[in-house]
PDB file of C-alpha atoms in Angstrom:
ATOM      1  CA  UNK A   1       0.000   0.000   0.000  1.00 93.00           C
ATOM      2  CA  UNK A   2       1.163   3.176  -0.861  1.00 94.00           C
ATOM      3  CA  UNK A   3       2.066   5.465   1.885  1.00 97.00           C
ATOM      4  CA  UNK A   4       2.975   9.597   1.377  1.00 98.00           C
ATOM      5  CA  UNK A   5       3.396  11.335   4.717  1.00 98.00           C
ATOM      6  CA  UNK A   6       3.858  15.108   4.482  1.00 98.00           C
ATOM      7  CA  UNK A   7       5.090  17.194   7.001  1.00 98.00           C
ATOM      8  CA  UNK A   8       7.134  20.706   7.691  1.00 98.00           C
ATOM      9  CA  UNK A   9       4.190  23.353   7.266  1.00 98.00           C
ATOM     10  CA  UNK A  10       3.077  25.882   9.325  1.00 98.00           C
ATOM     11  CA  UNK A  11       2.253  30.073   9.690  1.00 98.00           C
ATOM     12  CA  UNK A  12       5.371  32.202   8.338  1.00 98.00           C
ATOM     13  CA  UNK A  13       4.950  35.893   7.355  1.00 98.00           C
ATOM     14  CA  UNK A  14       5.135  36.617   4.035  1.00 98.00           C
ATOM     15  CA  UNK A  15       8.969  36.369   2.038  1.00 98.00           C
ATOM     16  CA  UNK A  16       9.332  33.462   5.239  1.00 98.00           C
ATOM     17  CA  UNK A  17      10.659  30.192   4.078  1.00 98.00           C
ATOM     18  CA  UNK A  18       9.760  26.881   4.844  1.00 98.00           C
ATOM     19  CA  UNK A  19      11.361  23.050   4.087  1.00 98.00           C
ATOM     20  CA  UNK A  20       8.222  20.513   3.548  1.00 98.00           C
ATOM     21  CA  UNK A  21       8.943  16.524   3.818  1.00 98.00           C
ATOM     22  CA  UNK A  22       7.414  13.768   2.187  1.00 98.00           C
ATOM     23  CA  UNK A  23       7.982  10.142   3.650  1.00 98.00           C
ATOM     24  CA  UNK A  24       7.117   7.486   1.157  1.00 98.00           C
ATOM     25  CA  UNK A  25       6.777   3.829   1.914  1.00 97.00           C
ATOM     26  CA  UNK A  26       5.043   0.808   0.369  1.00 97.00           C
ATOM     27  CA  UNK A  27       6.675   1.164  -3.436  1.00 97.00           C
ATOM     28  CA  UNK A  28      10.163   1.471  -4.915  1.00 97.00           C
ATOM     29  CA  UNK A  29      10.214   5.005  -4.234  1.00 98.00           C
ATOM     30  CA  UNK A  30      13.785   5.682  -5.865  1.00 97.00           C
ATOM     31  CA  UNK A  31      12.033   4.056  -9.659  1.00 98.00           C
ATOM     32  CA  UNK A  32       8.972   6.350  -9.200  1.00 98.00           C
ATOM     33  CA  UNK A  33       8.667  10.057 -10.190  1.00 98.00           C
ATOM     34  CA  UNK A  34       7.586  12.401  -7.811  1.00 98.00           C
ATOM     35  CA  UNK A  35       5.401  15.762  -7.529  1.00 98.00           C
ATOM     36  CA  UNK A  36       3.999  18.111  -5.065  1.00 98.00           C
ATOM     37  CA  UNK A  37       0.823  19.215  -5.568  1.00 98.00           C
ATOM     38  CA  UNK A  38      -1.381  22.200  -3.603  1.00 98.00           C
ATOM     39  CA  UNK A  39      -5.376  22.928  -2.523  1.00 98.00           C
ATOM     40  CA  UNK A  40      -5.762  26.230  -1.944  1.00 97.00           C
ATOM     41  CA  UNK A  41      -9.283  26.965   0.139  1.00 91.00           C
ATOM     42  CA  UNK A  42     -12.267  26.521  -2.062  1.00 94.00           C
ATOM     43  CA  UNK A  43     -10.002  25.616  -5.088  1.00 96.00           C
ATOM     44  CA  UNK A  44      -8.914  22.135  -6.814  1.00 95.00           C
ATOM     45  CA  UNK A  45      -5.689  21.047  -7.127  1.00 96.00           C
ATOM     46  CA  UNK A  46      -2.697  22.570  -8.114  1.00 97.00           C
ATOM     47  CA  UNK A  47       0.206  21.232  -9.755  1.00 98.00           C
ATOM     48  CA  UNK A  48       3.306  22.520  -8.167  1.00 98.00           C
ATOM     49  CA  UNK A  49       6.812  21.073  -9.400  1.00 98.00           C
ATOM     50  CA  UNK A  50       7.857  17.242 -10.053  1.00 98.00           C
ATOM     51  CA  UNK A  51      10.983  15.583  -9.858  1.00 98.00           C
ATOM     52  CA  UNK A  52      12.499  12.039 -11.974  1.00 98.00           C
ATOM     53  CA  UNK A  53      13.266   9.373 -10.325  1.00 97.00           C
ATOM     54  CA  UNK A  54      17.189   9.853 -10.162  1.00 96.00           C
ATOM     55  CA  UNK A  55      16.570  13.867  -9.377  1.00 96.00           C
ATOM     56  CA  UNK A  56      18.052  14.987 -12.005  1.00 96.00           C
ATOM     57  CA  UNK A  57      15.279  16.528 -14.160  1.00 98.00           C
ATOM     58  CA  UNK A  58      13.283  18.839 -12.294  1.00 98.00           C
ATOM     59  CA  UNK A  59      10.202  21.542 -13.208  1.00 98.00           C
ATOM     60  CA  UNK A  60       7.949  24.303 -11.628  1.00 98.00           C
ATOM     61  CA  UNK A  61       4.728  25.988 -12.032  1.00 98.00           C
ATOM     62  CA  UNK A  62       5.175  29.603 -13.187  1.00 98.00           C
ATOM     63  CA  UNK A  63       3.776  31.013 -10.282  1.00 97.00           C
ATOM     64  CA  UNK A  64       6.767  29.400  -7.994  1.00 98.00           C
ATOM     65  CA  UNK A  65       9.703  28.835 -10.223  1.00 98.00           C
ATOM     66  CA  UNK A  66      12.743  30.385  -8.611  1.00 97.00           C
ATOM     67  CA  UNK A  67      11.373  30.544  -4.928  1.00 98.00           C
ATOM     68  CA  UNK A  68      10.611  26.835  -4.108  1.00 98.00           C
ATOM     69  CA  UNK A  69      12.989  23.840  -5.337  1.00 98.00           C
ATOM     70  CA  UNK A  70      12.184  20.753  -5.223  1.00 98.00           C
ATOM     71  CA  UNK A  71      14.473  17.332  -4.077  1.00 98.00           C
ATOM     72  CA  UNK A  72      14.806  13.720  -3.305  1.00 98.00           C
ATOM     73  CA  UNK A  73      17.058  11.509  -0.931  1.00 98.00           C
ATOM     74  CA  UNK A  74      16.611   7.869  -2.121  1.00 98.00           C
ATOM     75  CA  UNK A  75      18.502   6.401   0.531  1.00 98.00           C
ATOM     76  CA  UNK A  76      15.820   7.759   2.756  1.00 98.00           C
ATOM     77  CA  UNK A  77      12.854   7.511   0.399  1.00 98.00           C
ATOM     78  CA  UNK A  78      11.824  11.147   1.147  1.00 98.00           C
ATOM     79  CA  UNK A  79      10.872  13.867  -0.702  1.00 98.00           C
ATOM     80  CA  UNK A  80      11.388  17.416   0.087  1.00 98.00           C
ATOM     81  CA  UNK A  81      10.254  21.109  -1.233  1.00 98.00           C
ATOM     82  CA  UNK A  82      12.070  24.426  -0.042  1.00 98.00           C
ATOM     83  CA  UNK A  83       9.760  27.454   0.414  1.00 98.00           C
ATOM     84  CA  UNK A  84      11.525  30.751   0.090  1.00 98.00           C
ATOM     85  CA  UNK A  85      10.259  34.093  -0.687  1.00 98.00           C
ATOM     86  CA  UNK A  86       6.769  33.221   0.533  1.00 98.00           C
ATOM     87  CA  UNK A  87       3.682  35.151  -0.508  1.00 98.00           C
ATOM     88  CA  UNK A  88       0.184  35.251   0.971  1.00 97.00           C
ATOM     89  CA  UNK A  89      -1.111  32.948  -2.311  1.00 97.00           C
ATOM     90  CA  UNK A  90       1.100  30.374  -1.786  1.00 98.00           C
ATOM     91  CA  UNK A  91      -1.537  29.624   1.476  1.00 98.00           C
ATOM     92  CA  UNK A  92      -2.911  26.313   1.058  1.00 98.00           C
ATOM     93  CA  UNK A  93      -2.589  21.798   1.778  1.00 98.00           C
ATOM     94  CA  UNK A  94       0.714  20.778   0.046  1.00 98.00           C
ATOM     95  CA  UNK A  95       0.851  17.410  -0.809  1.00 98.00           C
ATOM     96  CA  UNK A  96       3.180  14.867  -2.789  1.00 98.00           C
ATOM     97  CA  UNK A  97       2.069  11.826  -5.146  1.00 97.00           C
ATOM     98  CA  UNK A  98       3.512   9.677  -7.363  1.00 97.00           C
ATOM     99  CA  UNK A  99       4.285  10.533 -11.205  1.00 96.00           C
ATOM    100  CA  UNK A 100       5.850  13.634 -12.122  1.00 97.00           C
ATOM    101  CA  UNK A 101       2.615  15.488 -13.193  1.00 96.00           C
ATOM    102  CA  UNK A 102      -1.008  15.811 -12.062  1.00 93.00           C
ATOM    103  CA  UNK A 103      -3.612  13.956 -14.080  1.00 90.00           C
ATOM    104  CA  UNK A 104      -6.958  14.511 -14.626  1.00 88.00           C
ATOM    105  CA  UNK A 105      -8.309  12.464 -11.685  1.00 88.00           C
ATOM    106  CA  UNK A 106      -5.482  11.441  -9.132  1.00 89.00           C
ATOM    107  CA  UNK A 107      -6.177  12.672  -5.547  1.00 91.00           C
ATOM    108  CA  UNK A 108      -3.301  12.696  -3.337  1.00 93.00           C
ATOM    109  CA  UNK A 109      -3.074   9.775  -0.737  1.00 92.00           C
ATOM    110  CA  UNK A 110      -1.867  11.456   2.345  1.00 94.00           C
ATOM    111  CA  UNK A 111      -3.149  13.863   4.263  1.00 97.00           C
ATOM    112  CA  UNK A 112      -1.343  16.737   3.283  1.00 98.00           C
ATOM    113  CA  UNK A 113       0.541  19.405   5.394  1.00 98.00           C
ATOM    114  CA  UNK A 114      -0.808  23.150   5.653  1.00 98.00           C
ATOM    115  CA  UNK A 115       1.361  26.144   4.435  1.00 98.00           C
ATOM    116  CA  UNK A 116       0.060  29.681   6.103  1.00 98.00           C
ATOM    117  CA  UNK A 117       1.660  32.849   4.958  1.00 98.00           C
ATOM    118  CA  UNK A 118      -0.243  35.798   6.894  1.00 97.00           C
ATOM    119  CA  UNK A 119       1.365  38.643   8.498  1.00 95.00           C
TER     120      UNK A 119
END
């Protein structure tokens, strides 16, 4: 069974950084592509960046590209995302899933972690 368990969010002021976590378990998590994904309140889901299996390709929504970066440690099957330069939009669930992009229909498995950026 696959297992995703995100962690790391919380309330920062805006241009405050964060590091989020992902903990994957039941698959062969250094074969598998990986993605974080975002729900903002009262919207669907959001695409955010995705990473290859080996790390070495990686890619970012418009909206985040050059503020959050996205990596892997396969030794430790986890999955992280660095938050810098954080606005008041980026406010919402972060989550990571398997596969490198979002498709139509894939809900994330775990229960997310929240990201708050309010002064």
């Amino acid at each position: 069974e696959v297992q995703l368990v995100e962690s790391g969010g919380g309330l920062v002021q805006p241009g405050g950084s964060l590091r989020l976590s992902c903990a994957a378990s039941g698959f062969t998590f250094s074969s598998s592509s990986m993605s974080w994904v975002r729900q903002a309140p009262g919207k669907g889901l959001e695409w955010v960046s995705g990473i290859d299996s080996g790390g070495g390709i990686t890619k970012y929504a418009e909206s985040v590209k050059g503020r959050f970066a996205i990596s892997r440690d396969n030794a430790k099957n986890t999955l992280y995302l660095q938050l810098i330069s954080l606005k008041t939009e980026d406010t919402a669930m972060y989550y990571c899933m398997k596969g490198f992009w979002l498709t139509t229909g894939s809900n994330p498995v775990g229960q997310g972690t929240q990201v708050t950026v309010s002064s």
